[in-house]
PDB file of C-alpha atoms in Angstrom:
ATOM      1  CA  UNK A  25       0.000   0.000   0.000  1.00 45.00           C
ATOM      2  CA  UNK A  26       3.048   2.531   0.842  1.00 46.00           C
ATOM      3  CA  UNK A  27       4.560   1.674  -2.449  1.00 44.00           C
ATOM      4  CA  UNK A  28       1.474   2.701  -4.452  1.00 46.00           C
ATOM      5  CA  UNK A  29       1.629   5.606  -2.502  1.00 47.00           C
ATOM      6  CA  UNK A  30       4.982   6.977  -3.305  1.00 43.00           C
ATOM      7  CA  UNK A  31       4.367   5.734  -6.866  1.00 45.00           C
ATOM      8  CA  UNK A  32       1.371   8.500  -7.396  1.00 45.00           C
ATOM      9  CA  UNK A  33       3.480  11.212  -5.650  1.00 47.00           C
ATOM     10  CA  UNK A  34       6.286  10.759  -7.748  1.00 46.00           C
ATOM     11  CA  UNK A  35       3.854  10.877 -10.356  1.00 43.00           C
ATOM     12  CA  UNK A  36       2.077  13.631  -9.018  1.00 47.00           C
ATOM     13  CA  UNK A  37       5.854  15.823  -8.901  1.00 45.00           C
ATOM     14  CA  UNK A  38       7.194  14.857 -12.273  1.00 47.00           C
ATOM     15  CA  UNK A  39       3.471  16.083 -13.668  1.00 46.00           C
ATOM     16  CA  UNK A  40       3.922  19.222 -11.797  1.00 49.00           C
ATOM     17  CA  UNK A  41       7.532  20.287 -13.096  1.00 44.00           C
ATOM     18  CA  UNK A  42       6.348  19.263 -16.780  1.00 47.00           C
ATOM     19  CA  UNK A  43       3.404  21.722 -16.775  1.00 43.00           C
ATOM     20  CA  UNK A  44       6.293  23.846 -14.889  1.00 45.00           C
ATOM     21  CA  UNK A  45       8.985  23.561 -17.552  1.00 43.00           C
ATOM     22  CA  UNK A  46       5.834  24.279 -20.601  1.00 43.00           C
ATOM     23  CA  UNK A  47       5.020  27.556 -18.283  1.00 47.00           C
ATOM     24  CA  UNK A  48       8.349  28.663 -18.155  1.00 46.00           C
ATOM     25  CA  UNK A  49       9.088  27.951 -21.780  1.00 48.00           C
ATOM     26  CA  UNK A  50       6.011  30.048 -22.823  1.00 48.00           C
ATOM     27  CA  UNK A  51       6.920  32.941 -20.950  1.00 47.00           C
ATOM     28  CA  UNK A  52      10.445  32.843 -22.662  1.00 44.00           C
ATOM     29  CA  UNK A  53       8.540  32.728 -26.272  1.00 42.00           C
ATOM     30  CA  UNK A  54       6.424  35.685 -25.266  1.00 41.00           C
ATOM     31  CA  UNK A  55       9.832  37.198 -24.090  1.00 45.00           C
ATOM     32  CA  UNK A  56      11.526  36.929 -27.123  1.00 43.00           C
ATOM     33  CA  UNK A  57       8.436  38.464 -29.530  1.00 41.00           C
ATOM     34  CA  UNK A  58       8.817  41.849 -28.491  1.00 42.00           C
ATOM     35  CA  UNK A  59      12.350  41.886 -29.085  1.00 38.00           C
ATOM     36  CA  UNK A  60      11.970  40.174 -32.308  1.00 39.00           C
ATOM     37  CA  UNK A  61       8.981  43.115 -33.330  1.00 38.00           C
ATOM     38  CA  UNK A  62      11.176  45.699 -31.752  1.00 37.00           C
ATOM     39  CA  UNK A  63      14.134  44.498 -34.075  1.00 39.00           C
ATOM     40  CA  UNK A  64      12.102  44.776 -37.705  1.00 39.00           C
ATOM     41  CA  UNK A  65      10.691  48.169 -36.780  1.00 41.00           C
ATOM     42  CA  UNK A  66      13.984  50.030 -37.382  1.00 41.00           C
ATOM     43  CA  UNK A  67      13.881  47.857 -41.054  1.00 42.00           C
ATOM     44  CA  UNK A  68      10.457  48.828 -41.751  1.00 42.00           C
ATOM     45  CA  UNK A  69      10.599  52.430 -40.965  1.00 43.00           C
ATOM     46  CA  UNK A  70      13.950  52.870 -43.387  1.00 43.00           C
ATOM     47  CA  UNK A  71      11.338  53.222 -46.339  1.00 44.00           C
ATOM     48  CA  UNK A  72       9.021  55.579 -45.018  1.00 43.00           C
ATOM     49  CA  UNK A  73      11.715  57.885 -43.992  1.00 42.00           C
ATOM     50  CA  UNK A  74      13.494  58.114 -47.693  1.00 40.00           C
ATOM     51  CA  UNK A  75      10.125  58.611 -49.472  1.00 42.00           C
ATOM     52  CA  UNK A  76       9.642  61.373 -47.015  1.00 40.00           C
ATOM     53  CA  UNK A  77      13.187  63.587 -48.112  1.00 37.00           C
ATOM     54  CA  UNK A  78      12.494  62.919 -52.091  1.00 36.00           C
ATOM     55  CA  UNK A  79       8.740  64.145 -51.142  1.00 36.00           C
ATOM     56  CA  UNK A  80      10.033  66.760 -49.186  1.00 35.00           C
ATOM     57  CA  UNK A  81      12.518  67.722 -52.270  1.00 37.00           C
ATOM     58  CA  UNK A  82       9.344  68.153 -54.531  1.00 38.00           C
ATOM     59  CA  UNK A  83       7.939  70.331 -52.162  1.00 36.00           C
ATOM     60  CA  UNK A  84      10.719  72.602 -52.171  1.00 38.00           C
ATOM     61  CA  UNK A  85      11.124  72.676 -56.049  1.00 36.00           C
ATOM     62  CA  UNK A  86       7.693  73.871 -56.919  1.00 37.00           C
ATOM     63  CA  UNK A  87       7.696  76.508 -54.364  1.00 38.00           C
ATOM     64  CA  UNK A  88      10.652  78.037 -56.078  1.00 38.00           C
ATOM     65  CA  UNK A  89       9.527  78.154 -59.291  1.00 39.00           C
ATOM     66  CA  UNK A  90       5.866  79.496 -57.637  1.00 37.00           C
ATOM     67  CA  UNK A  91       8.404  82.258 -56.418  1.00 37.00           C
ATOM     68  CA  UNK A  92      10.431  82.910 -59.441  1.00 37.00           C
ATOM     69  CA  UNK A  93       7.221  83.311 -61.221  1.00 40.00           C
ATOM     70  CA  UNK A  94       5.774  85.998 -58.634  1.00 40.00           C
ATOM     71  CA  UNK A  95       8.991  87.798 -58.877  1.00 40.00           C
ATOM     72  CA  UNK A  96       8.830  87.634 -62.804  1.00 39.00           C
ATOM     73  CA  UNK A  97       5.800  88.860 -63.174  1.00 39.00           C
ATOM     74  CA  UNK A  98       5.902  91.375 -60.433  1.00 38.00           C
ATOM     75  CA  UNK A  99       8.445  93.098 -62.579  1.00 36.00           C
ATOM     76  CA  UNK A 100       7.037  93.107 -65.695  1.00 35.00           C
ATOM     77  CA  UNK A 101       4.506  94.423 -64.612  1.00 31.00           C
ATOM     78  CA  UNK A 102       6.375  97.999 -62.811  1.00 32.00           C
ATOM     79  CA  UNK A 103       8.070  98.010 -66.235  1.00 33.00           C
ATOM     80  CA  UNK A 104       5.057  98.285 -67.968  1.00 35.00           C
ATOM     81  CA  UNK A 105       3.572 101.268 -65.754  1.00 33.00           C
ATOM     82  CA  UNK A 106       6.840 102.951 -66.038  1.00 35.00           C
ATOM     83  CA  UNK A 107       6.573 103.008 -69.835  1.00 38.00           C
ATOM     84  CA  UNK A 108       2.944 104.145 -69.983  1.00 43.00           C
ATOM     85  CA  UNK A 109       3.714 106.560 -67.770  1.00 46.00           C
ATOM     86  CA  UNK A 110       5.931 108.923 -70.313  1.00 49.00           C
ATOM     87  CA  UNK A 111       3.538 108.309 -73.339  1.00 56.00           C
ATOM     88  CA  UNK A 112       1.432 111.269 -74.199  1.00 66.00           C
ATOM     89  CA  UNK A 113       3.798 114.104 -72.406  1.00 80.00           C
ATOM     90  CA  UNK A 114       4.398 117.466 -74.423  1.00 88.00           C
ATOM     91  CA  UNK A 115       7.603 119.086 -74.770  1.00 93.00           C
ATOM     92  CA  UNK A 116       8.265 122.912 -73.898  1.00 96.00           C
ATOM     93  CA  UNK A 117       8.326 125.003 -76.933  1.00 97.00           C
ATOM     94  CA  UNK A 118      11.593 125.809 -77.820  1.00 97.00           C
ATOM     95  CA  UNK A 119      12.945 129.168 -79.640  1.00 97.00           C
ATOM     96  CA  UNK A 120      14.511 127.871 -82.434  1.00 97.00           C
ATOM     97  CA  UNK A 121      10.727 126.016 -83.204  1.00 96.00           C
ATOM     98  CA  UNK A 122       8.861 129.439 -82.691  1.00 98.00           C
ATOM     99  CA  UNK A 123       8.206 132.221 -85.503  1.00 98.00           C
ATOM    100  CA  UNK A 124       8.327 135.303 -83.341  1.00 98.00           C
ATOM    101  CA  UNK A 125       6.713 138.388 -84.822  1.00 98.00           C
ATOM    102  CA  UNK A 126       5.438 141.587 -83.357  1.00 98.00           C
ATOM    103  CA  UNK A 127       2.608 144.433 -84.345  1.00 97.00           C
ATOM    104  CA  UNK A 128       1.240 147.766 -83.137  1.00 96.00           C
ATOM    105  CA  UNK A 129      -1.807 146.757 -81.520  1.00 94.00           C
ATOM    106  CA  UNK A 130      -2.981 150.561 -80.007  1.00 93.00           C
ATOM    107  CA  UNK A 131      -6.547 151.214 -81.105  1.00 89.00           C
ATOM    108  CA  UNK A 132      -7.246 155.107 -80.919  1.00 86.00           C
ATOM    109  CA  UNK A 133      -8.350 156.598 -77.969  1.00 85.00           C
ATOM    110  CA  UNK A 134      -6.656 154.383 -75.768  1.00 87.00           C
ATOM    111  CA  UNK A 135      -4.210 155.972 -73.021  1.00 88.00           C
ATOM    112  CA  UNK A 136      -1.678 153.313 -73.351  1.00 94.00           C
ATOM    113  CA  UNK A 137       0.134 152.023 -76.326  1.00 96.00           C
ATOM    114  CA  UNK A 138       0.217 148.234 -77.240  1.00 96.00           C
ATOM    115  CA  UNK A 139       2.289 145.835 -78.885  1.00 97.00           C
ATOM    116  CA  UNK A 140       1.042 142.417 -80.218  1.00 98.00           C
ATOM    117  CA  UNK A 141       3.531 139.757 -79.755  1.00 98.00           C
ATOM    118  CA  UNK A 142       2.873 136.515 -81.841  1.00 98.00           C
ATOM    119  CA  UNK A 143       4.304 132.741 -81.150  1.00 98.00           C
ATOM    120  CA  UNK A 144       3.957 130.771 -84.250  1.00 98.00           C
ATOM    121  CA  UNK A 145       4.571 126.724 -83.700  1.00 98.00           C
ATOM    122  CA  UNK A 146       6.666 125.825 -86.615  1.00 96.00           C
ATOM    123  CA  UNK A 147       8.238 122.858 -85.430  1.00 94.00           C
ATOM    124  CA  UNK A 148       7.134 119.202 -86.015  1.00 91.00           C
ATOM    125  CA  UNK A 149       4.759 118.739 -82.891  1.00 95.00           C
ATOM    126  CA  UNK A 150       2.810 120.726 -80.156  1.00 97.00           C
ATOM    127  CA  UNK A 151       4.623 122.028 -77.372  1.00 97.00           C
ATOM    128  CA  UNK A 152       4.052 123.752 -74.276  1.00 97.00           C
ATOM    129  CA  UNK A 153       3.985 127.901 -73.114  1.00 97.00           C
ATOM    130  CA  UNK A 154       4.435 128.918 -69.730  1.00 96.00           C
ATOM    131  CA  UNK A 155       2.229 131.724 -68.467  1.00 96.00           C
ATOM    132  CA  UNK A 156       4.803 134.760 -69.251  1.00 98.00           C
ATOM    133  CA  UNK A 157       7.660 135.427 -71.781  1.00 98.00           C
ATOM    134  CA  UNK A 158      10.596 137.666 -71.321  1.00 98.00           C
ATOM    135  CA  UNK A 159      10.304 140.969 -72.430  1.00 98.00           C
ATOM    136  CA  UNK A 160      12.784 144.050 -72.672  1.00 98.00           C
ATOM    137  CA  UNK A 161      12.798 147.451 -74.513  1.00 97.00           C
ATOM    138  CA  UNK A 162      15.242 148.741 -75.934  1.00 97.00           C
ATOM    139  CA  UNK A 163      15.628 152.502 -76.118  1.00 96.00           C
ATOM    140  CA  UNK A 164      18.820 155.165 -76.193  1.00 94.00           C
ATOM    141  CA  UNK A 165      18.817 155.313 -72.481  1.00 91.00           C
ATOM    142  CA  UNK A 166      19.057 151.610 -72.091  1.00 93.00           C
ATOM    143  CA  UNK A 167      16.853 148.482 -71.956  1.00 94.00           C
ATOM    144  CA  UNK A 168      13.524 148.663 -70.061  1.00 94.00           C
ATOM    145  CA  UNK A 169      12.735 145.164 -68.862  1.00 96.00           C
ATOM    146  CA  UNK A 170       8.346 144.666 -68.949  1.00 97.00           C
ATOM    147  CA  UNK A 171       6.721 143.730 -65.717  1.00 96.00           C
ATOM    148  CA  UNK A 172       4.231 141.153 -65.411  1.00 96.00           C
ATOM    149  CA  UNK A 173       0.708 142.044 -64.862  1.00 95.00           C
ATOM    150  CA  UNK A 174       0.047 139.637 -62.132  1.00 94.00           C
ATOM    151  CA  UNK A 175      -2.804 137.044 -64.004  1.00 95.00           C
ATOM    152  CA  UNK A 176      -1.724 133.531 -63.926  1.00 95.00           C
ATOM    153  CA  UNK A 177      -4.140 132.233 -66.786  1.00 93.00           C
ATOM    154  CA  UNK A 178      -1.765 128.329 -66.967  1.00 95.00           C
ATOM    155  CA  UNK A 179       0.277 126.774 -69.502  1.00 95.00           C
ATOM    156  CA  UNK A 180      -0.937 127.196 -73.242  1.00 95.00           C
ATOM    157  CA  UNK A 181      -0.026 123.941 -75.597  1.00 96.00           C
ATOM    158  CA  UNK A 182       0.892 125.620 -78.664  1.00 97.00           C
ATOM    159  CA  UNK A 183      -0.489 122.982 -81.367  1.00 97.00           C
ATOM    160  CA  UNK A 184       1.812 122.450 -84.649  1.00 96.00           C
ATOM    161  CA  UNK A 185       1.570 125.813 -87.266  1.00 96.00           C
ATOM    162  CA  UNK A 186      -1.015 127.655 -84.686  1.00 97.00           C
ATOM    163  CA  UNK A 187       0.139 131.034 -82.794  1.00 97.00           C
ATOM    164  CA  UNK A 188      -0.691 132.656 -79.697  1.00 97.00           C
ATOM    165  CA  UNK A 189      -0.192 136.309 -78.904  1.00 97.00           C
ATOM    166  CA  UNK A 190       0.555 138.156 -75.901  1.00 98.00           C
ATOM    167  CA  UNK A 191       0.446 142.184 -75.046  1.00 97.00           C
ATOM    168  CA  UNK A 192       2.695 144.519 -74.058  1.00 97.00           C
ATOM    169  CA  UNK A 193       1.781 147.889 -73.290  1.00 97.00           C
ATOM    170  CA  UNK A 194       3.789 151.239 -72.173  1.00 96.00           C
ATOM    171  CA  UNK A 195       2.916 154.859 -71.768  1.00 94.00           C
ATOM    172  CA  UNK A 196       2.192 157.189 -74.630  1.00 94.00           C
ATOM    173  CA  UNK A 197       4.864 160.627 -74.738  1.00 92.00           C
ATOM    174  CA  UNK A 198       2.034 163.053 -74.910  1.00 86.00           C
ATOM    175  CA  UNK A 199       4.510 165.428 -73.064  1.00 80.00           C
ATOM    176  CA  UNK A 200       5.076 167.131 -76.626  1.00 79.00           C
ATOM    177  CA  UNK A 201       8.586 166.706 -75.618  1.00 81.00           C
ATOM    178  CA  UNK A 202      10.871 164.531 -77.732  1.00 88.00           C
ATOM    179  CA  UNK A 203      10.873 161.823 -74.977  1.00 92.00           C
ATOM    180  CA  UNK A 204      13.282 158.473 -75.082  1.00 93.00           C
ATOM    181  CA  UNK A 205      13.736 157.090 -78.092  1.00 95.00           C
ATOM    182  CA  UNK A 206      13.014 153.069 -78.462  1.00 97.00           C
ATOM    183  CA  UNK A 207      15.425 151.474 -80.553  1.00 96.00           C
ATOM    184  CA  UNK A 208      14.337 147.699 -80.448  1.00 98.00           C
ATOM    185  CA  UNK A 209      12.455 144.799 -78.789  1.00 98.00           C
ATOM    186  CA  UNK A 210      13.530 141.619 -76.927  1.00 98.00           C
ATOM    187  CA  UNK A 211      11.581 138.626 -76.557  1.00 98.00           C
ATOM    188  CA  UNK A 212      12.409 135.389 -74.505  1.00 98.00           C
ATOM    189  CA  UNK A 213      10.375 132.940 -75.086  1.00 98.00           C
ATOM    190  CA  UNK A 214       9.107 130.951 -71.777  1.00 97.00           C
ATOM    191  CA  UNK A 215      11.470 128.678 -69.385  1.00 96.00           C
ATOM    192  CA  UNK A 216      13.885 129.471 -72.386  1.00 97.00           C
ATOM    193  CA  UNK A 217      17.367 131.011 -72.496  1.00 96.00           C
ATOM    194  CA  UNK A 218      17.641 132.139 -76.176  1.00 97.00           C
ATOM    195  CA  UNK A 219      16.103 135.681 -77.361  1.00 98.00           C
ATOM    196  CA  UNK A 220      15.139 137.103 -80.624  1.00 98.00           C
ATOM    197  CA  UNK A 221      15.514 140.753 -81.352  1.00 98.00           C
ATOM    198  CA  UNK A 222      12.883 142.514 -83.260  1.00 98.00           C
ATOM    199  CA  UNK A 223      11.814 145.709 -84.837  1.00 98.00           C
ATOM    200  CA  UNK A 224      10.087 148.198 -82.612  1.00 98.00           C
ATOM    201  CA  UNK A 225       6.691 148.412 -84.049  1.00 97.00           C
ATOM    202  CA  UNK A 226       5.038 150.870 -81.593  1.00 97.00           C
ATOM    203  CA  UNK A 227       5.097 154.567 -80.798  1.00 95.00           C
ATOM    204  CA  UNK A 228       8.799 156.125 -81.652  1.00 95.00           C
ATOM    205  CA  UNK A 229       9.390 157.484 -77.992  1.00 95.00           C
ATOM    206  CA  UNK A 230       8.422 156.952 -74.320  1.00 94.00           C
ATOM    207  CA  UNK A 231       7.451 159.944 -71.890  1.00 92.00           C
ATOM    208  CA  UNK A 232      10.269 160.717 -69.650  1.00 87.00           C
ATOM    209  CA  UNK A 233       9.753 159.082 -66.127  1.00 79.00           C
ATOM    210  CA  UNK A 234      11.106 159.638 -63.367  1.00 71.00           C
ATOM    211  CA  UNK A 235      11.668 157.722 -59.922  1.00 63.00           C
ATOM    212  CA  UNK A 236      12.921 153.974 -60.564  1.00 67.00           C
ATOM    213  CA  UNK A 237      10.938 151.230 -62.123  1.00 71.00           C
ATOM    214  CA  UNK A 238       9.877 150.226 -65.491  1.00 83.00           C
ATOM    215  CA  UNK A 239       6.482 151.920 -66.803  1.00 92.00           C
ATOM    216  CA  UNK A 240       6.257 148.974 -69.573  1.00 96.00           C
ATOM    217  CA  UNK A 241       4.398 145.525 -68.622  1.00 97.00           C
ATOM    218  CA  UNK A 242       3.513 142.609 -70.060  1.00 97.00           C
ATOM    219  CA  UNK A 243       0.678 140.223 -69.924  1.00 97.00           C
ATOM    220  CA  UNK A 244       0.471 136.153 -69.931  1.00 97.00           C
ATOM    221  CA  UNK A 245       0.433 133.821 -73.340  1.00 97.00           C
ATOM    222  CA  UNK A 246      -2.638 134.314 -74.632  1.00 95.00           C
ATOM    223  CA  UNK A 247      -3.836 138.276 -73.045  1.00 91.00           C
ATOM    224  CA  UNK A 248      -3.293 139.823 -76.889  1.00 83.00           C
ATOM    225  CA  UNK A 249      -5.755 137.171 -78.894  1.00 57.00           C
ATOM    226  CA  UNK A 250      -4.991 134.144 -80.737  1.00 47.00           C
ATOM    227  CA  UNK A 251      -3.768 133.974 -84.418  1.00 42.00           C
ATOM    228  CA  UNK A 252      -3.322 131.180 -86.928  1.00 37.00           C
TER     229      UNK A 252
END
């Protein structure tokens, strides 16, 4: 009866470290699969990162030709304002383009002597006149430069083979003395340098003034009429 006994025990202890030794080699297995999973990630996230760069790469290419193209047309664009911007604009006239003539304009009665001045375009294209030419009078006793009137009337644009006029006028010598002799005229044409020298067409002789000052003015482009 004892030996039956220790028969099932030893039985009993060599099942027991069996289903021992199975435990303990299942534990080892699940062990060893995370370190086997944790091994291959590295290998299977090599792929993903290369695609990224090239992916990356295109990214970086089309935005700089997006910004080349901005910067292109950006440009172009400034150019094209620049160029529109000078189209249309109208010279000042010039002497040498001008045909300057001059005329008694008095009318009878009047207590003040006049002089026509005419601008004649004779150049290819229209131009532009400042409000008041330069104007001096030349007599025995020196030149008499014309003050302006005071009116500021604007530019006139003179258009190709059409005149403008403009009036000077000056005291009459009704003294019945022999007064100052006027020997010519000067005209400067507007914002210009050169002068032409013309004929006096007006009374002989100016009244003797005295004091300081000039008794001849002269009014703005366009204050004697406007010719053909």
């Amino acid at each position: 009866m004892r030996v039956h006994k220790l028969t099932f025990t030893a039985l009993a202890v060599a099942a027991g470290l069996s289903l021992t030794a199975c435990q303990n080699g299942d534990d080892g297995a699940a062990q060893g699969s995370p370190s086997s999973a944790s091994t291959a990630t590295p290998a299977a996230s090599t792929p993903p990162s290369s695609g990224g760069g090239s992916s990356s790469g295109g990214s970086d290419q089309g935005g700089g030709k997006s910004s080349a193209g901005t910067g292109s047309n950006g440009k172009g664009t400034a150019a094209g304002a620049g160029t529109g911007s000078d189209k249309g604009k109208t010279d000042k006239c010039r002497t040498a383009d001008l045909e300057i003539t001059a005329i008694d304009g008095t009318v009878g009665g009047d207590t003040e002597g006049t002089v026509a001045v005419q601008l004649k375009n004779r150049g290819g294209k229209d131009c532009t006149l400042s409000e008041y030419a330069g104007v001096d009078v030349k007599t025995a006793s020196g030149s008499l430069s014309a003050k302006r009137t005071g009116e500021h009337p604007g530019a006139t644009t003179l258009k190709k083979g059409a005149a403008v006029s403009f009036g000077v006028t000056y005291p009459l010598n009704a003294s019945g003395g022999s007064g100052v002799r006027v020997t010519g005229l000067v005209v400067t044409p507007p914002d210009e340098t050169k002068s032409v020298t013309l004929a006096w067409p007006g009374a002989a002789t100016l009244p003797v003034t005295e004091g300081t000052g000039s008794p001849v003015k002269v009014g703005p482009i366009g204050s004697a009429g406007q010719g053909g």
